[in-house]
Amino acid sequence: MSHAIALLKKLVAFDTTSRASNLALIEYVEGYLAEVGVSAERVMSPCGTKANLIVRVGPDAPGGVMLSGHTDVVPVAGQPWSSDPFTLRDGGDGRLYGRGTCDMKGFIACVLAMVPAWSKAPLQQPIYLGFSYDEEIGCVGAPSLIKRFYEHYSTTAHVIVGEPTSMQPVVAQKGATNLRTTVIGQEAHSSQVNQGTSAIHVAARLVTFIEDTMATLIEEGRVDEAFNVPHTSLHVGKIQGGTAINIMARECQFEWEIRHLPTDTFDEIYARFEAFCARLTAELQAKGKHVEITTEPLNVTVPGLADRDNDKVLRLAKDHLPGACCNHAVAYATEAGQFQGQGLQTIILGPGSIAQAHQPDEYIEIAQLKECEAFLTKMGKALEQPV
């Protein structure tokens, strides 16, 4: 366990906030792996300032497991931290504090700590490591990692995404898409409302429709009680517009999200909004009002993870976890749906609680790291058997 904690200390010290490069961390991991004779391949970002990393430990053989984690972390600005977020602190309370300890450098540290033993073990099936960039801003880096992995490494490996699940298997997650809608109206003095079109008023109707759509989906019975929010959710998080109280606003812009159940699709949900925009525009133009409505995605659509085609990877997990464990579903998005979309059996399983992710004084319990390391040890032993 001390080895994993030492690695976690190193990993936390790299400020890999999504706005920054992760190459220093990647270089450190490459050097660490090289010391035990394990090579790695970089999959660079288009801008060349970030990289994914793919590693194979063991034979070039069918089967095996991909252990996946993202290297980026969320910002610390404006958060009331009790200590330097990028210096690992042992609180003396069984917890290790620092940005990324829980989400998700704790998992990566545990995986890296196992590599020296795995590299010497008589593995009959490979263990792959996949470390991505820019997960926190929309799972941007994983698609190129997954494509490279599937085309050049394995089409049969199972995938465990090590997001914090308190070491309980998660078999389903919602998909997520962030959007920005801009409304352009026509300015006029507020005493002459018949001469202009308020972009704010139009945006208000759109925001109301977004909320009403969520209610409609519930009424249609599109509900999955496995999730703590058991329906597709639509939410407007930011809005701005207008220049003065006595001017009809020319422009209003709002940012919103769709978090859809795995059984729903982004395209179908968004089509409802798009159709309403077309109807509203036509209605206003028929009255001689000028209005333009445009919407752009702020990230690639992150697909949901469906509870299907996962029997083998789920059995691998449950056979090596202590005691009884049950399947879970989560509302947050991860890279798991992207792996499943490539045809790979995928679950989410990792140390720490999601309640600590993105928080000031983020921490992970040492007991969770120990549980993760115990699981990885048993899993490695299982892979000493052929497929």
mmCIF file of C-alpha atoms in Angstrom:
data_model
loop_
_atom_site.group_PDB
_atom_site.id
_atom_site.type_symbol
_atom_site.label_atom_id
_atom_site.label_comp_id
_atom_site.label_asym_id
_atom_site.label_seq_id
_atom_site.Cartn_x
_atom_site.Cartn_y
_atom_site.Cartn_z
ATOM 1 C CA MET A 1 0.000 0.000 0.000
ATOM 2 C CA SER A 2 2.864 2.376 0.727
ATOM 3 C CA HIS A 3 3.966 2.075 -2.915
ATOM 4 C CA ALA A 4 0.530 3.133 -4.182
ATOM 5 C CA ILE A 5 0.462 6.079 -1.787
ATOM 6 C CA ALA A 6 3.929 7.174 -2.909
ATOM 7 C CA LEU A 7 2.749 7.044 -6.519
ATOM 8 C CA LEU A 8 -0.393 8.971 -5.635
ATOM 9 C CA LYS A 9 1.766 11.672 -4.071
ATOM 10 C CA LYS A 10 3.679 11.980 -7.337
ATOM 11 C CA LEU A 11 0.530 12.031 -9.478
ATOM 12 C CA VAL A 12 -1.265 14.635 -7.367
ATOM 13 C CA ALA A 13 1.751 16.935 -7.623
ATOM 14 C CA PHE A 14 1.158 17.296 -11.378
ATOM 15 C CA ASP A 15 -1.350 20.068 -12.012
ATOM 16 C CA THR A 16 -3.320 18.368 -14.756
ATOM 17 C CA THR A 17 -6.322 20.664 -14.618
ATOM 18 C CA SER A 18 -8.012 20.270 -17.997
ATOM 19 C CA ARG A 19 -6.901 23.732 -19.153
ATOM 20 C CA ALA A 20 -3.262 22.612 -18.827
ATOM 21 C CA SER A 21 -1.091 19.982 -20.493
ATOM 22 C CA ASN A 22 -0.822 16.494 -19.008
ATOM 23 C CA LEU A 23 2.458 15.673 -20.764
ATOM 24 C CA ALA A 24 4.619 16.001 -17.645
ATOM 25 C CA LEU A 25 2.506 13.359 -15.900
ATOM 26 C CA ILE A 26 2.553 11.137 -18.999
ATOM 27 C CA GLU A 27 6.341 11.405 -19.189
ATOM 28 C CA TYR A 28 6.634 10.466 -15.515
ATOM 29 C CA VAL A 29 4.420 7.397 -15.998
ATOM 30 C CA GLU A 30 6.405 6.348 -19.079
ATOM 31 C CA GLY A 31 9.634 6.568 -17.089
ATOM 32 C CA TYR A 32 8.178 4.594 -14.209
ATOM 33 C CA LEU A 33 7.004 1.844 -16.570
ATOM 34 C CA ALA A 34 10.323 1.740 -18.408
ATOM 35 C CA GLU A 35 12.104 0.958 -15.131
ATOM 36 C CA VAL A 36 10.251 -2.371 -14.998
ATOM 37 C CA GLY A 37 10.629 -3.063 -18.704
ATOM 38 C CA VAL A 38 7.124 -2.068 -19.804
ATOM 39 C CA SER A 39 6.679 0.165 -22.830
ATOM 40 C CA ALA A 40 3.817 2.536 -23.586
ATOM 41 C CA GLU A 41 2.355 4.256 -26.613
ATOM 42 C CA ARG A 42 1.235 7.865 -26.698
ATOM 43 C CA VAL A 43 -1.853 8.872 -28.632
ATOM 44 C CA MET A 44 -1.453 12.610 -29.029
ATOM 45 C CA SER A 45 -4.154 15.254 -28.996
ATOM 46 C CA PRO A 46 -4.657 17.228 -32.219
ATOM 47 C CA CYS A 47 -3.009 20.276 -30.609
ATOM 48 C CA GLY A 48 0.005 18.232 -29.505
ATOM 49 C CA THR A 49 -0.044 19.461 -25.906
ATOM 50 C CA LYS A 50 -1.797 16.453 -24.367
ATOM 51 C CA ALA A 51 -1.659 12.702 -24.730
ATOM 52 C CA ASN A 52 -3.446 9.463 -24.007
ATOM 53 C CA LEU A 53 -1.317 6.502 -22.980
ATOM 54 C CA ILE A 54 -1.841 2.831 -23.885
ATOM 55 C CA VAL A 55 0.131 0.113 -22.110
ATOM 56 C CA ARG A 56 0.146 -3.672 -22.393
ATOM 57 C CA VAL A 57 1.483 -5.824 -19.571
ATOM 58 C CA GLY A 58 1.737 -9.513 -20.390
ATOM 59 C CA PRO A 59 1.312 -11.449 -23.619
ATOM 60 C CA ASP A 60 -0.051 -10.266 -26.949
ATOM 61 C CA ALA A 61 -2.989 -12.631 -26.633
ATOM 62 C CA PRO A 62 -6.790 -12.591 -26.801
ATOM 63 C CA GLY A 63 -8.897 -11.552 -23.828
ATOM 64 C CA GLY A 64 -7.545 -9.717 -20.852
ATOM 65 C CA VAL A 65 -8.645 -6.495 -19.208
ATOM 66 C CA MET A 66 -8.242 -2.800 -19.974
ATOM 67 C CA LEU A 67 -7.989 -0.652 -16.830
ATOM 68 C CA SER A 68 -8.990 2.861 -17.832
ATOM 69 C CA GLY A 69 -8.553 6.177 -16.057
ATOM 70 C CA HIS A 70 -8.389 9.862 -16.933
ATOM 71 C CA THR A 71 -5.389 11.962 -15.980
ATOM 72 C CA ASP A 72 -7.042 15.390 -15.906
ATOM 73 C CA VAL A 73 -8.659 17.009 -12.876
ATOM 74 C CA VAL A 74 -11.131 19.837 -12.316
ATOM 75 C CA PRO A 75 -10.037 23.340 -11.267
ATOM 76 C CA VAL A 76 -9.402 24.388 -7.667
ATOM 77 C CA ALA A 77 -9.902 28.143 -8.198
ATOM 78 C CA GLY A 78 -12.381 29.664 -5.791
ATOM 79 C CA GLN A 79 -12.569 26.580 -3.576
ATOM 80 C CA PRO A 80 -11.719 26.876 0.149
ATOM 81 C CA TRP A 81 -8.949 24.286 0.449
ATOM 82 C CA SER A 82 -7.328 23.700 3.840
ATOM 83 C CA SER A 83 -3.965 22.907 2.254
ATOM 84 C CA ASP A 84 -2.186 22.973 -1.100
ATOM 85 C CA PRO A 85 -4.466 20.950 -3.434
ATOM 86 C CA PHE A 86 -1.471 19.646 -5.387
ATOM 87 C CA THR A 87 0.413 18.350 -2.358
ATOM 88 C CA LEU A 88 -0.874 15.032 -1.005
ATOM 89 C CA ARG A 89 -1.749 15.404 2.671
ATOM 90 C CA ASP A 90 -2.328 12.578 5.117
ATOM 91 C CA GLY A 91 -5.019 13.918 7.416
ATOM 92 C CA GLY A 92 -4.309 11.327 10.113
ATOM 93 C CA ASP A 93 -7.958 10.333 9.840
ATOM 94 C CA GLY A 94 -7.548 7.524 7.359
ATOM 95 C CA ARG A 95 -7.916 9.938 4.460
ATOM 96 C CA LEU A 96 -5.509 11.309 1.872
ATOM 97 C CA TYR A 97 -6.327 14.838 0.681
ATOM 98 C CA GLY A 98 -5.491 16.450 -2.653
ATOM 99 C CA ARG A 99 -6.970 17.285 -6.033
ATOM 100 C CA GLY A 100 -7.570 14.100 -7.975
ATOM 101 C CA THR A 101 -7.071 11.713 -5.054
ATOM 102 C CA CYS A 102 -10.589 10.415 -5.572
ATOM 103 C CA ASP A 103 -11.259 11.435 -9.182
ATOM 104 C CA MET A 104 -9.271 9.543 -10.289
ATOM 105 C CA LYS A 105 -5.566 9.454 -9.576
ATOM 106 C CA GLY A 106 -6.143 7.087 -6.645
ATOM 107 C CA PHE A 107 -7.193 4.367 -9.078
ATOM 108 C CA ILE A 108 -4.295 5.120 -11.434
ATOM 109 C CA ALA A 109 -1.831 4.932 -8.525
ATOM 110 C CA CYS A 110 -3.174 1.532 -7.477
ATOM 111 C CA VAL A 111 -2.909 0.235 -11.043
ATOM 112 C CA LEU A 112 0.645 1.518 -11.493
ATOM 113 C CA ALA A 113 1.667 0.018 -8.139
ATOM 114 C CA MET A 114 0.672 -3.420 -9.455
ATOM 115 C CA VAL A 115 2.677 -3.221 -12.692
ATOM 116 C CA PRO A 116 6.018 -4.499 -11.285
ATOM 117 C CA ALA A 117 4.304 -7.653 -9.993
ATOM 118 C CA TRP A 118 2.232 -8.121 -13.140
ATOM 119 C CA SER A 119 5.295 -7.731 -15.361
ATOM 120 C CA LYS A 120 6.898 -10.724 -13.609
ATOM 121 C CA ALA A 121 3.746 -12.839 -13.318
ATOM 122 C CA PRO A 122 2.976 -15.711 -15.734
ATOM 123 C CA LEU A 123 0.033 -13.868 -17.244
ATOM 124 C CA GLN A 124 -1.831 -15.819 -19.923
ATOM 125 C CA GLN A 125 -4.060 -12.855 -20.718
ATOM 126 C CA PRO A 126 -2.867 -9.261 -21.054
ATOM 127 C CA ILE A 127 -3.559 -6.383 -18.703
ATOM 128 C CA TYR A 128 -3.900 -3.096 -20.573
ATOM 129 C CA LEU A 129 -3.721 0.376 -19.081
ATOM 130 C CA GLY A 130 -5.477 3.267 -20.788
ATOM 131 C CA PHE A 131 -4.902 6.768 -19.416
ATOM 132 C CA SER A 132 -6.786 9.572 -21.166
ATOM 133 C CA TYR A 133 -6.837 13.364 -21.251
ATOM 134 C CA ASP A 134 -9.711 15.884 -21.039
ATOM 135 C CA GLU A 135 -12.365 13.618 -19.565
ATOM 136 C CA GLU A 136 -13.555 16.389 -17.270
ATOM 137 C CA ILE A 137 -14.514 18.696 -20.144
ATOM 138 C CA GLY A 138 -16.615 16.193 -22.057
ATOM 139 C CA CYS A 139 -14.679 12.914 -22.485
ATOM 140 C CA VAL A 140 -12.728 14.518 -25.321
ATOM 141 C CA GLY A 141 -9.570 12.412 -25.309
ATOM 142 C CA ALA A 142 -10.958 8.894 -24.967
ATOM 143 C CA PRO A 143 -12.312 8.393 -28.523
ATOM 144 C CA SER A 144 -8.839 8.455 -30.090
ATOM 145 C CA LEU A 145 -7.492 6.176 -27.341
ATOM 146 C CA ILE A 146 -10.333 3.699 -27.845
ATOM 147 C CA LYS A 147 -9.972 3.716 -31.632
ATOM 148 C CA ARG A 148 -6.250 3.043 -31.440
ATOM 149 C CA PHE A 149 -6.738 0.343 -28.807
ATOM 150 C CA TYR A 150 -9.471 -1.469 -30.729
ATOM 151 C CA GLU A 151 -7.667 -1.337 -34.080
ATOM 152 C CA HIS A 152 -4.133 -2.181 -32.929
ATOM 153 C CA TYR A 153 -4.338 -3.929 -29.560
ATOM 154 C CA SER A 154 -7.495 -5.880 -28.793
ATOM 155 C CA THR A 155 -11.105 -6.406 -29.821
ATOM 156 C CA THR A 156 -11.770 -8.905 -27.041
ATOM 157 C CA ALA A 157 -10.463 -7.302 -23.842
ATOM 158 C CA HIS A 158 -12.948 -6.325 -21.166
ATOM 159 C CA VAL A 159 -12.872 -2.802 -19.760
ATOM 160 C CA ILE A 160 -12.993 -1.524 -16.186
ATOM 161 C CA VAL A 161 -13.233 2.257 -15.927
ATOM 162 C CA GLY A 162 -11.907 3.138 -12.486
ATOM 163 C CA GLU A 163 -14.098 6.113 -11.600
ATOM 164 C CA PRO A 164 -14.956 6.350 -7.883
ATOM 165 C CA THR A 165 -17.745 3.860 -7.122
ATOM 166 C CA SER A 166 -16.739 2.863 -3.557
ATOM 167 C CA MET A 167 -15.520 -0.396 -5.150
ATOM 168 C CA GLN A 168 -19.027 -1.415 -6.149
ATOM 169 C CA PRO A 169 -19.699 -2.335 -9.798
ATOM 170 C CA VAL A 170 -21.616 0.232 -11.828
ATOM 171 C CA VAL A 171 -23.297 -1.223 -14.900
ATOM 172 C CA ALA A 172 -25.183 1.804 -16.241
ATOM 173 C CA GLN A 173 -24.651 5.528 -16.593
ATOM 174 C CA LYS A 174 -26.451 8.376 -18.295
ATOM 175 C CA GLY A 175 -25.170 9.991 -21.442
ATOM 176 C CA ALA A 176 -24.473 13.735 -21.464
ATOM 177 C CA THR A 177 -24.304 16.604 -23.917
ATOM 178 C CA ASN A 178 -23.659 20.279 -23.156
ATOM 179 C CA LEU A 179 -25.173 22.913 -25.437
ATOM 180 C CA ARG A 180 -25.193 26.668 -25.972
ATOM 181 C CA THR A 181 -28.251 28.359 -27.474
ATOM 182 C CA THR A 182 -28.070 31.914 -28.788
ATOM 183 C CA VAL A 183 -31.173 33.973 -29.521
ATOM 184 C CA ILE A 184 -30.949 37.117 -31.672
ATOM 185 C CA GLY A 185 -33.917 39.472 -31.543
ATOM 186 C CA GLN A 186 -34.376 43.124 -32.485
ATOM 187 C CA GLU A 187 -33.540 46.046 -30.210
ATOM 188 C CA ALA A 188 -36.144 48.719 -29.479
ATOM 189 C CA HIS A 189 -37.058 51.104 -26.668
ATOM 190 C CA SER A 190 -38.942 49.184 -24.002
ATOM 191 C CA SER A 191 -41.852 51.626 -24.283
ATOM 192 C CA GLN A 192 -42.288 50.526 -27.912
ATOM 193 C CA VAL A 193 -42.549 46.762 -27.511
ATOM 194 C CA ASN A 194 -44.387 46.395 -30.794
ATOM 195 C CA GLN A 195 -41.298 47.576 -32.664
ATOM 196 C CA GLY A 196 -38.789 45.002 -31.436
ATOM 197 C CA THR A 197 -38.288 41.398 -30.406
ATOM 198 C CA SER A 198 -36.841 40.683 -26.972
ATOM 199 C CA ALA A 199 -34.274 37.916 -27.198
ATOM 200 C CA ILE A 200 -34.681 37.429 -23.454
ATOM 201 C CA HIS A 201 -38.414 36.788 -23.762
ATOM 202 C CA VAL A 202 -37.829 34.311 -26.591
ATOM 203 C CA ALA A 203 -35.107 32.566 -24.587
ATOM 204 C CA ALA A 204 -37.477 32.349 -21.623
ATOM 205 C CA ARG A 205 -39.936 30.401 -23.748
ATOM 206 C CA LEU A 206 -37.155 28.054 -24.804
ATOM 207 C CA VAL A 207 -35.997 27.519 -21.224
ATOM 208 C CA THR A 208 -39.557 26.748 -20.178
ATOM 209 C CA PHE A 209 -39.892 24.270 -23.034
ATOM 210 C CA ILE A 210 -36.672 22.539 -21.933
ATOM 211 C CA GLU A 211 -38.074 22.003 -18.446
ATOM 212 C CA ASP A 212 -41.466 20.958 -19.821
ATOM 213 C CA THR A 213 -39.762 18.380 -22.037
ATOM 214 C CA MET A 214 -38.323 16.690 -18.960
ATOM 215 C CA ALA A 215 -41.805 16.513 -17.431
ATOM 216 C CA THR A 216 -43.210 15.124 -20.678
ATOM 217 C CA LEU A 217 -40.644 12.332 -20.761
ATOM 218 C CA ILE A 218 -41.679 11.301 -17.248
ATOM 219 C CA GLU A 219 -45.357 11.347 -18.262
ATOM 220 C CA GLU A 220 -44.505 9.098 -21.207
ATOM 221 C CA GLY A 221 -43.159 6.543 -18.737
ATOM 222 C CA ARG A 222 -39.551 6.869 -19.816
ATOM 223 C CA VAL A 223 -38.241 6.047 -16.375
ATOM 224 C CA ASP A 224 -35.551 3.720 -15.028
ATOM 225 C CA GLU A 225 -35.693 3.307 -11.262
ATOM 226 C CA ALA A 226 -32.103 2.007 -11.184
ATOM 227 C CA PHE A 227 -31.013 5.666 -11.304
ATOM 228 C CA ASN A 228 -31.445 8.004 -8.337
ATOM 229 C CA VAL A 229 -32.804 10.528 -10.855
ATOM 230 C CA PRO A 230 -34.834 7.945 -12.760
ATOM 231 C CA HIS A 231 -35.422 9.882 -15.973
ATOM 232 C CA THR A 232 -33.583 11.853 -18.612
ATOM 233 C CA SER A 233 -32.822 15.266 -17.149
ATOM 234 C CA LEU A 234 -32.614 18.616 -18.946
ATOM 235 C CA HIS A 235 -31.132 21.588 -17.141
ATOM 236 C CA VAL A 236 -30.239 25.194 -17.958
ATOM 237 C CA GLY A 237 -27.189 26.220 -15.946
ATOM 238 C CA LYS A 238 -26.225 29.668 -17.294
ATOM 239 C CA ILE A 239 -28.063 32.530 -18.968
ATOM 240 C CA GLN A 240 -27.094 36.063 -19.934
ATOM 241 C CA GLY A 241 -28.483 38.786 -22.160
ATOM 242 C CA GLY A 242 -29.613 42.353 -22.545
ATOM 243 C CA THR A 243 -27.891 45.696 -22.077
ATOM 244 C CA ALA A 244 -30.327 47.842 -20.066
ATOM 245 C CA ILE A 245 -33.711 47.571 -18.401
ATOM 246 C CA ASN A 246 -35.308 49.937 -20.894
ATOM 247 C CA ILE A 247 -33.941 48.272 -24.030
ATOM 248 C CA MET A 248 -35.512 45.206 -25.605
ATOM 249 C CA ALA A 249 -32.623 42.757 -25.658
ATOM 250 C CA ARG A 250 -31.030 42.027 -28.996
ATOM 251 C CA GLU A 251 -29.203 38.936 -27.754
ATOM 252 C CA CYS A 252 -29.646 36.292 -25.071
ATOM 253 C CA GLN A 253 -27.527 33.193 -24.616
ATOM 254 C CA PHE A 254 -27.939 30.221 -22.329
ATOM 255 C CA GLU A 255 -26.027 27.010 -21.708
ATOM 256 C CA TRP A 256 -27.818 23.792 -20.935
ATOM 257 C CA GLU A 257 -27.400 20.047 -20.793
ATOM 258 C CA ILE A 258 -29.193 16.825 -21.609
ATOM 259 C CA ARG A 259 -28.350 13.834 -19.417
ATOM 260 C CA HIS A 260 -30.189 10.985 -21.065
ATOM 261 C CA LEU A 261 -30.978 7.480 -19.917
ATOM 262 C CA PRO A 262 -29.118 4.766 -21.847
ATOM 263 C CA THR A 263 -32.495 3.785 -23.324
ATOM 264 C CA ASP A 264 -33.043 7.325 -24.651
ATOM 265 C CA THR A 265 -30.892 9.030 -27.252
ATOM 266 C CA PHE A 266 -29.603 12.571 -27.446
ATOM 267 C CA ASP A 267 -30.776 12.932 -31.039
ATOM 268 C CA GLU A 268 -34.387 12.077 -30.208
ATOM 269 C CA ILE A 269 -34.526 14.392 -27.196
ATOM 270 C CA TYR A 270 -32.804 17.256 -28.989
ATOM 271 C CA ALA A 271 -35.115 16.874 -32.002
ATOM 272 C CA ARG A 272 -38.024 17.945 -29.773
ATOM 273 C CA PHE A 273 -36.224 21.171 -28.891
ATOM 274 C CA GLU A 274 -35.230 21.782 -32.502
ATOM 275 C CA ALA A 275 -38.833 21.337 -33.666
ATOM 276 C CA PHE A 276 -40.070 23.782 -31.030
ATOM 277 C CA CYS A 277 -37.464 26.346 -32.122
ATOM 278 C CA ALA A 278 -38.702 26.051 -35.712
ATOM 279 C CA ARG A 279 -42.349 26.489 -34.660
ATOM 280 C CA LEU A 280 -41.559 29.462 -32.425
ATOM 281 C CA THR A 281 -39.485 31.162 -35.105
ATOM 282 C CA ALA A 282 -42.252 30.718 -37.665
ATOM 283 C CA GLU A 283 -44.874 32.037 -35.215
ATOM 284 C CA LEU A 284 -42.885 35.199 -34.480
ATOM 285 C CA GLN A 285 -41.920 35.838 -38.079
ATOM 286 C CA ALA A 286 -45.589 35.565 -39.066
ATOM 287 C CA LYS A 287 -46.178 38.511 -36.721
ATOM 288 C CA GLY A 288 -43.384 40.502 -38.390
ATOM 289 C CA LYS A 289 -40.900 39.827 -35.607
ATOM 290 C CA HIS A 290 -37.214 39.244 -36.346
ATOM 291 C CA VAL A 291 -35.666 36.313 -34.482
ATOM 292 C CA GLU A 292 -32.781 33.889 -34.997
ATOM 293 C CA ILE A 293 -32.149 30.832 -32.814
ATOM 294 C CA THR A 294 -28.936 28.819 -33.085
ATOM 295 C CA THR A 295 -27.628 26.012 -30.886
ATOM 296 C CA GLU A 296 -24.130 24.555 -30.803
ATOM 297 C CA PRO A 297 -22.750 21.580 -28.862
ATOM 298 C CA LEU A 298 -20.059 22.389 -26.297
ATOM 299 C CA ASN A 299 -18.739 18.830 -26.253
ATOM 300 C CA VAL A 300 -19.091 15.582 -28.114
ATOM 301 C CA THR A 301 -22.144 13.653 -27.008
ATOM 302 C CA VAL A 302 -20.994 11.289 -24.283
ATOM 303 C CA PRO A 303 -22.994 8.082 -24.766
ATOM 304 C CA GLY A 304 -24.685 6.342 -21.879
ATOM 305 C CA LEU A 305 -23.548 2.982 -20.541
ATOM 306 C CA ALA A 306 -26.330 0.419 -20.861
ATOM 307 C CA ASP A 307 -26.637 -2.604 -18.595
ATOM 308 C CA ARG A 308 -26.073 -5.139 -21.374
ATOM 309 C CA ASP A 309 -23.334 -7.298 -22.901
ATOM 310 C CA ASN A 310 -21.311 -7.143 -19.689
ATOM 311 C CA ASP A 311 -21.726 -10.596 -18.159
ATOM 312 C CA LYS A 312 -18.069 -11.642 -18.400
ATOM 313 C CA VAL A 313 -16.492 -8.451 -17.109
ATOM 314 C CA LEU A 314 -19.103 -8.224 -14.363
ATOM 315 C CA ARG A 315 -18.365 -11.803 -13.298
ATOM 316 C CA LEU A 316 -14.632 -11.058 -13.285
ATOM 317 C CA ALA A 317 -15.267 -8.136 -10.955
ATOM 318 C CA LYS A 318 -17.703 -9.840 -8.605
ATOM 319 C CA ASP A 319 -15.587 -12.965 -8.276
ATOM 320 C CA HIS A 320 -12.756 -10.893 -6.844
ATOM 321 C CA LEU A 321 -14.592 -8.394 -4.661
ATOM 322 C CA PRO A 322 -15.116 -9.136 -0.959
ATOM 323 C CA GLY A 323 -18.576 -10.258 0.159
ATOM 324 C CA ALA A 324 -21.812 -9.523 -1.605
ATOM 325 C CA CYS A 325 -21.998 -6.612 -3.997
ATOM 326 C CA CYS A 326 -24.844 -5.338 -6.105
ATOM 327 C CA ASN A 327 -25.070 -3.577 -9.436
ATOM 328 C CA HIS A 328 -25.468 0.196 -9.496
ATOM 329 C CA ALA A 329 -26.461 2.896 -11.977
ATOM 330 C CA VAL A 330 -25.150 6.475 -11.869
ATOM 331 C CA ALA A 331 -26.306 9.802 -13.283
ATOM 332 C CA TYR A 332 -22.829 11.196 -13.965
ATOM 333 C CA ALA A 333 -21.085 10.604 -17.292
ATOM 334 C CA THR A 334 -17.847 8.691 -17.815
ATOM 335 C CA GLU A 335 -15.840 7.239 -20.689
ATOM 336 C CA ALA A 336 -17.468 3.826 -20.131
ATOM 337 C CA GLY A 337 -20.197 4.393 -22.709
ATOM 338 C CA GLN A 338 -17.544 5.227 -25.294
ATOM 339 C CA PHE A 339 -15.806 1.879 -24.699
ATOM 340 C CA GLN A 340 -19.122 0.034 -24.869
ATOM 341 C CA GLY A 341 -19.935 1.836 -28.095
ATOM 342 C CA GLN A 342 -16.814 0.249 -29.590
ATOM 343 C CA GLY A 343 -18.190 -3.177 -28.733
ATOM 344 C CA LEU A 344 -16.140 -3.834 -25.593
ATOM 345 C CA GLN A 345 -17.721 -5.264 -22.444
ATOM 346 C CA THR A 346 -17.479 -2.441 -19.909
ATOM 347 C CA ILE A 347 -18.281 -1.624 -16.295
ATOM 348 C CA ILE A 348 -17.241 1.154 -13.905
ATOM 349 C CA LEU A 349 -15.427 0.169 -10.720
ATOM 350 C CA GLY A 350 -12.966 2.140 -8.636
ATOM 351 C CA PRO A 351 -11.972 3.373 -5.185
ATOM 352 C CA GLY A 352 -13.423 6.430 -3.479
ATOM 353 C CA SER A 353 -16.825 8.053 -3.347
ATOM 354 C CA ILE A 354 -18.208 10.261 -6.100
ATOM 355 C CA ALA A 355 -19.447 12.532 -3.298
ATOM 356 C CA GLN A 356 -15.845 13.688 -2.845
ATOM 357 C CA ALA A 357 -15.145 14.342 -6.516
ATOM 358 C CA HIS A 358 -14.730 17.997 -7.536
ATOM 359 C CA GLN A 359 -14.981 19.150 -3.902
ATOM 360 C CA PRO A 360 -12.598 21.351 -1.901
ATOM 361 C CA ASP A 361 -10.434 19.164 0.313
ATOM 362 C CA GLU A 362 -11.099 16.229 -2.008
ATOM 363 C CA TYR A 363 -9.967 13.012 -0.361
ATOM 364 C CA ILE A 364 -9.826 9.269 -0.704
ATOM 365 C CA GLU A 365 -9.902 6.817 2.173
ATOM 366 C CA ILE A 366 -6.814 4.661 2.540
ATOM 367 C CA ALA A 367 -9.147 1.716 3.145
ATOM 368 C CA GLN A 368 -10.575 2.215 -0.336
ATOM 369 C CA LEU A 369 -7.104 2.144 -1.876
ATOM 370 C CA LYS A 370 -6.372 -1.080 0.005
ATOM 371 C CA GLU A 371 -9.611 -2.613 -1.259
ATOM 372 C CA CYS A 372 -8.750 -1.609 -4.812
ATOM 373 C CA GLU A 373 -5.259 -3.050 -4.546
ATOM 374 C CA ALA A 374 -6.656 -6.320 -3.161
ATOM 375 C CA PHE A 375 -9.077 -6.540 -6.082
ATOM 376 C CA LEU A 376 -6.342 -5.881 -8.632
ATOM 377 C CA THR A 377 -4.126 -8.528 -7.043
ATOM 378 C CA LYS A 378 -6.869 -11.166 -7.289
ATOM 379 C CA MET A 379 -7.800 -10.083 -10.803
ATOM 380 C CA GLY A 380 -4.178 -10.437 -11.915
ATOM 381 C CA LYS A 381 -4.079 -13.992 -10.531
ATOM 382 C CA ALA A 382 -7.211 -14.825 -12.515
ATOM 383 C CA LEU A 383 -5.517 -13.646 -15.709
ATOM 384 C CA GLU A 384 -2.765 -16.197 -15.200
ATOM 385 C CA GLN A 385 -5.310 -18.606 -16.651
ATOM 386 C CA PRO A 386 -5.860 -18.792 -20.436
ATOM 387 C CA VAL A 387 -9.113 -17.599 -22.002
#
